[in-house]
CSV table of C-alpha atoms in Angstrom, one decimal:
chain,number,residue,atom,x,y,z
A,30,UNK,CA,0.0,0.0,0.0
A,31,UNK,CA,0.8,3.7,-0.3
A,32,UNK,CA,2.0,5.6,2.7
A,33,UNK,CA,-0.3,8.5,3.8
A,34,UNK,CA,2.0,11.3,2.5
A,35,UNK,CA,2.0,9.8,-1.1
A,36,UNK,CA,-1.8,9.4,-1.0
A,37,UNK,CA,-2.2,13.0,0.1
A,38,UNK,CA,0.1,14.3,-2.8
A,39,UNK,CA,-1.8,12.3,-5.4
A,40,UNK,CA,-5.1,13.7,-4.2
A,41,UNK,CA,-3.8,17.3,-4.2
A,42,UNK,CA,-2.6,16.8,-7.8
A,43,UNK,CA,-6.0,15.5,-8.9
A,44,UNK,CA,-7.7,18.5,-7.4
A,45,UNK,CA,-5.3,20.9,-9.2
A,46,UNK,CA,-5.9,19.2,-12.5
A,47,UNK,CA,-9.7,19.4,-12.1
A,48,UNK,CA,-9.5,23.1,-11.3
A,49,UNK,CA,-7.4,23.8,-14.4
A,50,UNK,CA,-9.9,21.9,-16.5
A,51,UNK,CA,-12.8,23.9,-15.1
A,52,UNK,CA,-10.9,27.2,-15.7
A,53,UNK,CA,-10.0,26.2,-19.2
A,54,UNK,CA,-13.6,25.3,-20.1
A,55,UNK,CA,-14.9,28.5,-18.6
A,56,UNK,CA,-12.4,30.7,-20.5
A,57,UNK,CA,-12.9,28.9,-23.9
A,58,UNK,CA,-16.0,31.0,-24.9
A,59,UNK,CA,-14.1,34.2,-24.2
A,60,UNK,CA,-11.2,33.0,-26.3
A,61,UNK,CA,-13.5,31.9,-29.1
A,62,UNK,CA,-15.3,35.3,-28.9
A,63,UNK,CA,-12.0,37.1,-29.1
A,64,UNK,CA,-10.9,35.1,-32.1
A,65,UNK,CA,-14.2,35.8,-33.9
A,66,UNK,CA,-13.8,39.5,-33.2
A,67,UNK,CA,-10.3,39.5,-34.6
A,68,UNK,CA,-11.4,37.7,-37.7
A,69,UNK,CA,-14.3,40.1,-38.2
A,70,UNK,CA,-12.0,43.1,-37.8
A,71,UNK,CA,-9.5,41.6,-40.3
A,72,UNK,CA,-12.3,40.9,-42.7
A,73,UNK,CA,-13.6,44.5,-42.4
A,74,UNK,CA,-10.1,45.9,-42.9
A,75,UNK,CA,-9.5,43.7,-46.0
A,76,UNK,CA,-12.9,44.8,-47.3
A,77,UNK,CA,-12.0,48.4,-46.7
A,78,UNK,CA,-8.7,48.0,-48.4
A,79,UNK,CA,-10.3,46.3,-51.4
A,80,UNK,CA,-12.9,49.0,-51.7
A,81,UNK,CA,-10.2,51.8,-51.5
A,82,UNK,CA,-8.2,50.0,-54.2
A,83,UNK,CA,-11.2,49.4,-56.4
A,84,UNK,CA,-10.6,51.2,-59.7
A,85,UNK,CA,-14.3,52.1,-60.1
A,86,UNK,CA,-14.2,54.1,-56.8
A,87,UNK,CA,-10.8,55.8,-57.4
A,88,UNK,CA,-10.8,59.6,-58.2
A,89,UNK,CA,-11.0,60.4,-61.9
A,90,UNK,CA,-12.1,56.9,-63.0
A,91,UNK,CA,-15.1,56.4,-65.3
A,92,UNK,CA,-18.2,55.4,-63.4
A,93,UNK,CA,-19.8,52.0,-64.2
A,94,UNK,CA,-23.1,53.8,-64.5
A,95,UNK,CA,-21.9,55.7,-67.5
A,96,UNK,CA,-23.4,54.4,-70.8
A,97,UNK,CA,-19.7,54.4,-72.1
A,98,UNK,CA,-18.6,51.9,-69.5
A,99,UNK,CA,-20.2,48.8,-71.2
A,100,UNK,CA,-19.2,50.0,-74.6
A,101,UNK,CA,-15.6,50.4,-73.5
A,102,UNK,CA,-15.5,46.9,-71.9
A,103,UNK,CA,-16.6,45.5,-75.3
A,104,UNK,CA,-13.9,47.4,-77.1
A,105,UNK,CA,-11.1,47.1,-74.5
A,106,UNK,CA,-8.9,45.0,-76.9
A,107,UNK,CA,-8.3,48.2,-78.8
A,108,UNK,CA,-7.0,50.1,-75.8
A,109,UNK,CA,-3.6,50.1,-74.1
A,110,UNK,CA,-4.6,48.2,-70.9
A,111,UNK,CA,-1.9,47.0,-68.5
A,112,UNK,CA,-2.2,43.3,-68.1
A,113,UNK,CA,-5.5,43.3,-69.9
A,114,UNK,CA,-7.1,45.1,-67.0
A,115,UNK,CA,-8.6,48.4,-68.3
A,116,UNK,CA,-9.0,51.4,-66.0
A,117,UNK,CA,-10.6,54.2,-68.0
A,118,UNK,CA,-9.6,57.7,-66.6
A,119,UNK,CA,-11.5,60.9,-67.3
A,120,UNK,CA,-9.4,63.3,-69.4
A,121,UNK,CA,-9.9,66.2,-67.0
A,122,UNK,CA,-9.0,64.2,-63.9
A,123,UNK,CA,-5.8,62.4,-64.8
A,124,UNK,CA,-3.7,64.0,-62.1
A,125,UNK,CA,-3.2,63.0,-58.4
A,126,UNK,CA,-6.5,62.7,-56.6
A,127,UNK,CA,-8.4,63.3,-59.8
A,128,UNK,CA,-7.0,66.8,-60.5
A,129,UNK,CA,-6.8,68.3,-64.0
A,130,UNK,CA,-3.5,68.4,-65.8
A,131,UNK,CA,-2.8,71.1,-68.3
A,132,UNK,CA,-1.2,69.5,-71.4
A,133,UNK,CA,2.2,70.6,-72.6
A,134,UNK,CA,2.0,72.4,-76.0
A,135,UNK,CA,4.0,70.6,-78.6
A,136,UNK,CA,7.0,72.5,-80.0
A,137,UNK,CA,7.0,74.0,-83.4
A,138,UNK,CA,10.1,75.0,-85.5
A,139,UNK,CA,11.9,77.9,-83.8
A,140,UNK,CA,9.7,77.8,-80.7
A,141,UNK,CA,10.0,75.2,-78.0
A,142,UNK,CA,7.1,76.5,-75.9
A,143,UNK,CA,4.5,78.0,-78.2
A,144,UNK,CA,1.1,79.2,-77.1
A,145,UNK,CA,-2.0,77.5,-78.5
A,146,UNK,CA,-2.5,80.4,-80.9
A,147,UNK,CA,1.1,80.1,-82.2
A,148,UNK,CA,0.8,76.3,-82.5
A,149,UNK,CA,-2.5,76.7,-84.5
A,150,UNK,CA,-1.2,79.5,-86.7
A,151,UNK,CA,1.8,77.3,-87.7
A,152,UNK,CA,-0.1,74.2,-88.5
A,153,UNK,CA,-2.8,76.1,-90.3
A,154,UNK,CA,-0.2,77.0,-92.9
A,155,UNK,CA,1.0,73.5,-93.4
A,156,UNK,CA,-0.5,70.4,-95.2
A,157,UNK,CA,-3.2,68.6,-93.4
A,158,UNK,CA,-1.8,65.3,-94.7
A,159,UNK,CA,1.1,65.5,-92.1
A,160,UNK,CA,-1.4,64.5,-89.4
A,161,UNK,CA,-2.5,61.2,-91.0
A,162,UNK,CA,0.6,59.4,-89.7
A,163,UNK,CA,0.2,60.5,-86.0
A,164,UNK,CA,-3.5,59.6,-86.1
A,165,UNK,CA,-2.9,56.1,-87.5
A,166,UNK,CA,0.1,55.5,-85.1
A,167,UNK,CA,-2.0,56.3,-82.0
A,168,UNK,CA,-3.0,52.6,-81.5
A,169,UNK,CA,-3.7,51.0,-79.2
A,170,UNK,CA,-5.8,53.8,-77.9
A,171,UNK,CA,-5.1,55.4,-74.6
A,172,UNK,CA,-7.4,54.5,-71.7
A,173,UNK,CA,-8.4,58.2,-71.3
A,174,UNK,CA,-12.0,59.1,-71.8
A,175,UNK,CA,-12.7,62.7,-73.1
A,176,UNK,CA,-14.4,64.8,-70.4
A,177,UNK,CA,-14.9,68.5,-69.9
A,178,UNK,CA,-13.9,71.2,-72.4
A,179,UNK,CA,-11.3,70.5,-75.1
A,180,UNK,CA,-10.3,73.6,-77.0
A,181,UNK,CA,-8.2,74.0,-80.1
A,182,UNK,CA,-8.3,74.6,-83.8
A,183,UNK,CA,-8.7,73.1,-87.3
A,184,UNK,CA,-5.3,72.6,-88.9
A,185,UNK,CA,-4.2,72.2,-92.5
A,186,UNK,CA,-4.0,74.6,-95.4
A,187,UNK,CA,-6.1,72.8,-97.9
A,188,UNK,CA,-9.4,74.2,-99.3
A,189,UNK,CA,-11.6,72.1,-97.1
A,190,UNK,CA,-9.8,73.0,-93.9
A,191,UNK,CA,-9.9,76.7,-94.8
A,192,UNK,CA,-13.6,76.4,-95.5
A,193,UNK,CA,-14.2,74.6,-92.2
A,194,UNK,CA,-12.6,77.5,-90.4
A,195,UNK,CA,-15.3,79.8,-91.7
A,196,UNK,CA,-17.7,78.2,-89.2
A,197,UNK,CA,-18.1,81.3,-87.0
A,198,UNK,CA,-16.7,81.2,-83.5
A,199,UNK,CA,-15.8,77.5,-83.2
A,200,UNK,CA,-13.6,77.0,-80.1
A,201,UNK,CA,-13.6,73.2,-79.6
A,202,UNK,CA,-15.8,70.6,-78.0
A,203,UNK,CA,-17.3,69.8,-74.6
A,204,UNK,CA,-17.7,66.2,-73.4
A,205,UNK,CA,-19.8,64.7,-70.6
A,206,UNK,CA,-18.6,61.1,-69.9
A,207,UNK,CA,-21.5,60.6,-67.4
A,208,UNK,CA,-24.1,60.8,-70.2
A,209,UNK,CA,-22.0,60.1,-73.3
A,210,UNK,CA,-23.0,63.4,-74.9
A,211,UNK,CA,-20.8,66.0,-76.5
A,212,UNK,CA,-21.4,69.5,-77.9
A,213,UNK,CA,-19.4,72.1,-79.9
A,214,UNK,CA,-18.2,75.2,-78.2
A,215,UNK,CA,-19.1,78.4,-80.2
A,216,UNK,CA,-18.2,81.9,-79.0
A,217,UNK,CA,-18.9,84.8,-81.3
A,218,UNK,CA,-18.7,88.3,-79.8
A,219,UNK,CA,-21.2,88.4,-76.9
A,220,UNK,CA,-22.7,85.0,-78.0
A,221,UNK,CA,-21.4,82.1,-75.9
A,222,UNK,CA,-23.0,78.9,-77.0
A,223,UNK,CA,-21.5,75.8,-75.3
A,224,UNK,CA,-24.3,73.6,-76.5
A,225,UNK,CA,-24.0,73.9,-80.3
A,226,UNK,CA,-24.4,70.8,-82.5
A,227,UNK,CA,-24.8,68.2,-79.8
A,228,UNK,CA,-24.3,64.5,-80.4
A,229,UNK,CA,-23.2,61.2,-78.8
A,230,UNK,CA,-19.7,59.9,-78.5
A,231,UNK,CA,-18.5,56.3,-78.0
A,232,UNK,CA,-15.8,53.9,-79.1
A,233,UNK,CA,-16.5,52.5,-82.6
A,234,UNK,CA,-14.8,50.5,-85.3
A,235,UNK,CA,-14.1,51.8,-88.8
A,236,UNK,CA,-12.7,49.4,-91.5
A,237,UNK,CA,-10.2,52.1,-92.5
A,238,UNK,CA,-9.1,53.6,-89.2
A,239,UNK,CA,-9.9,50.8,-86.8
A,240,UNK,CA,-11.3,51.8,-83.4
A,241,UNK,CA,-11.6,55.5,-82.5
A,242,UNK,CA,-13.9,57.7,-80.5
A,243,UNK,CA,-16.8,58.3,-82.8
A,244,UNK,CA,-18.6,61.7,-82.5
A,245,UNK,CA,-22.1,60.9,-83.8
A,246,UNK,CA,-24.3,63.9,-84.7
A,247,UNK,CA,-27.3,61.9,-86.0
A,248,UNK,CA,-30.7,62.8,-84.5
A,249,UNK,CA,-31.7,59.1,-84.0
A,250,UNK,CA,-35.4,59.5,-84.0
A,251,UNK,CA,-37.5,56.5,-83.0
A,252,UNK,CA,-40.7,57.6,-84.7
A,253,UNK,CA,-42.3,54.5,-86.2
A,254,UNK,CA,-42.3,54.0,-90.0
A,255,UNK,CA,-41.3,57.6,-90.8
A,256,UNK,CA,-38.4,57.7,-88.4
A,257,UNK,CA,-35.6,56.7,-90.8
A,258,UNK,CA,-36.9,59.2,-93.4
A,259,UNK,CA,-37.1,62.0,-90.8
A,260,UNK,CA,-33.5,61.1,-89.6
A,261,UNK,CA,-32.2,61.3,-93.2
A,262,UNK,CA,-33.9,64.7,-93.9
A,263,UNK,CA,-32.8,66.3,-90.6
A,264,UNK,CA,-29.3,64.9,-90.6
A,265,UNK,CA,-28.2,65.3,-94.2
A,266,UNK,CA,-30.5,67.7,-96.0
A,267,UNK,CA,-31.7,70.5,-93.7
A,268,UNK,CA,-29.5,73.4,-92.6
A,269,UNK,CA,-28.2,73.5,-89.0
A,270,UNK,CA,-28.1,76.1,-86.2
A,271,UNK,CA,-25.2,78.0,-87.8
A,272,UNK,CA,-26.1,77.1,-91.4
A,273,UNK,CA,-23.9,74.0,-91.5
A,274,UNK,CA,-25.8,70.8,-91.0
A,275,UNK,CA,-23.4,68.7,-88.8
A,276,UNK,CA,-25.8,65.7,-89.0
A,277,UNK,CA,-24.2,64.9,-92.4
A,278,UNK,CA,-20.8,64.5,-90.7
A,279,UNK,CA,-19.2,62.3,-88.1
A,280,UNK,CA,-15.8,62.8,-86.4
A,281,UNK,CA,-13.3,60.1,-85.4
A,282,UNK,CA,-11.0,61.2,-82.5
A,283,UNK,CA,-8.0,59.8,-80.6
A,284,UNK,CA,-5.6,61.0,-77.9
A,285,UNK,CA,-2.1,61.6,-79.4
A,286,UNK,CA,-0.4,62.5,-76.2
A,287,UNK,CA,-1.6,63.2,-72.6
A,288,UNK,CA,-4.3,65.9,-72.9
A,289,UNK,CA,-3.8,66.4,-76.7
A,290,UNK,CA,-6.5,65.0,-79.0
A,291,UNK,CA,-6.8,64.8,-82.8
A,292,UNK,CA,-10.0,64.3,-84.8
A,293,UNK,CA,-10.8,63.6,-88.5
A,294,UNK,CA,-14.0,64.7,-90.1
A,295,UNK,CA,-16.0,62.4,-92.4
A,296,UNK,CA,-18.9,63.3,-94.7
A,297,UNK,CA,-21.7,60.7,-94.7
A,298,UNK,CA,-23.2,59.3,-97.9
A,299,UNK,CA,-25.7,61.5,-99.8
A,300,UNK,CA,-25.4,64.5,-97.5
A,301,UNK,CA,-26.1,68.1,-98.7
A,302,UNK,CA,-24.2,71.1,-97.4
A,303,UNK,CA,-25.8,74.5,-97.1
A,304,UNK,CA,-22.6,76.5,-96.9
A,305,UNK,CA,-19.4,76.5,-99.0
A,306,UNK,CA,-18.7,72.8,-98.5
A,307,UNK,CA,-19.5,70.6,-101.4
A,308,UNK,CA,-21.4,67.9,-99.5
A,309,UNK,CA,-21.1,64.2,-100.4
A,310,UNK,CA,-23.3,62.9,-103.3
A,311,UNK,CA,-21.6,59.5,-103.3
A,312,UNK,CA,-22.8,56.3,-101.5
A,313,UNK,CA,-19.5,56.2,-99.5
A,314,UNK,CA,-18.3,57.9,-96.3
A,315,UNK,CA,-15.5,60.3,-97.2
A,316,UNK,CA,-12.6,61.7,-95.1
A,317,UNK,CA,-12.9,65.4,-96.1
A,318,UNK,CA,-9.4,66.3,-95.0
A,319,UNK,CA,-10.2,68.5,-92.1
A,320,UNK,CA,-8.1,67.5,-89.1
A,321,UNK,CA,-8.6,69.3,-85.8
A,322,UNK,CA,-6.4,69.4,-82.7
A,323,UNK,CA,-7.9,69.8,-79.2
A,324,UNK,CA,-6.2,70.4,-75.8
A,325,UNK,CA,-7.7,69.6,-72.4
A,326,UNK,CA,-8.8,72.7,-70.7
A,327,UNK,CA,-8.6,72.9,-66.9
A,328,UNK,CA,-11.1,75.1,-65.2
């Protein structure tokens, strides 16, 4: 048998083990609760970081609610997307925290830092054909979406470019990426019309140029039966607000450099012009040789 001192030690050890087990079971819910809280906090932090890193919520990024968003996703193969992941930035919010960045004016011979007026004057005295190569070379397209006011000039010294500059007071174009609507900016004396010749803009494929931003002036009436006839008459036959009927034209536009955009003007088939332009009596869409250069305006 065991002596009394050994028996007493064993009994005391058994009591201590029982106390430890009771304490451990009592503290387990607290430990589990603490672990759950830690996990929930980590999950919240991860969710917060993911939300803050989400491109759609970042400053200056095109909203998914814009009608342009789905169209851009379909055409994203034509854009310069890093790793195939396209983040489309608004042209007037490309700087830090969505600020606007004023583009640097390209140099001209004898002038490294020309004003916009000096730049336009120089290129209005040179052939329009010199702009065909930069336009075609600007592929894949930048992931910048035109937004806000873009101001500039029609360049080239050919007859059609000179005629196009007769459009009174044309200053450039205004874009609203939230709605996909653009307008032409006209300022003539006291007249300030930022809503002239409105239309829709969106990425579109052309068999000659490939994908560009298409500036579509067509009225797009949905009137049953007579709708197509009404559209044709209003777009291509009737005079517009400032004589010229822009519904007979469409523009194709690309960004050449940060904040610097170039457009080409096309005459649609069977369109009639009410000013000095000759119109287009053919069944083909024709590049009329009227390039324009626009610069992002920061306001």
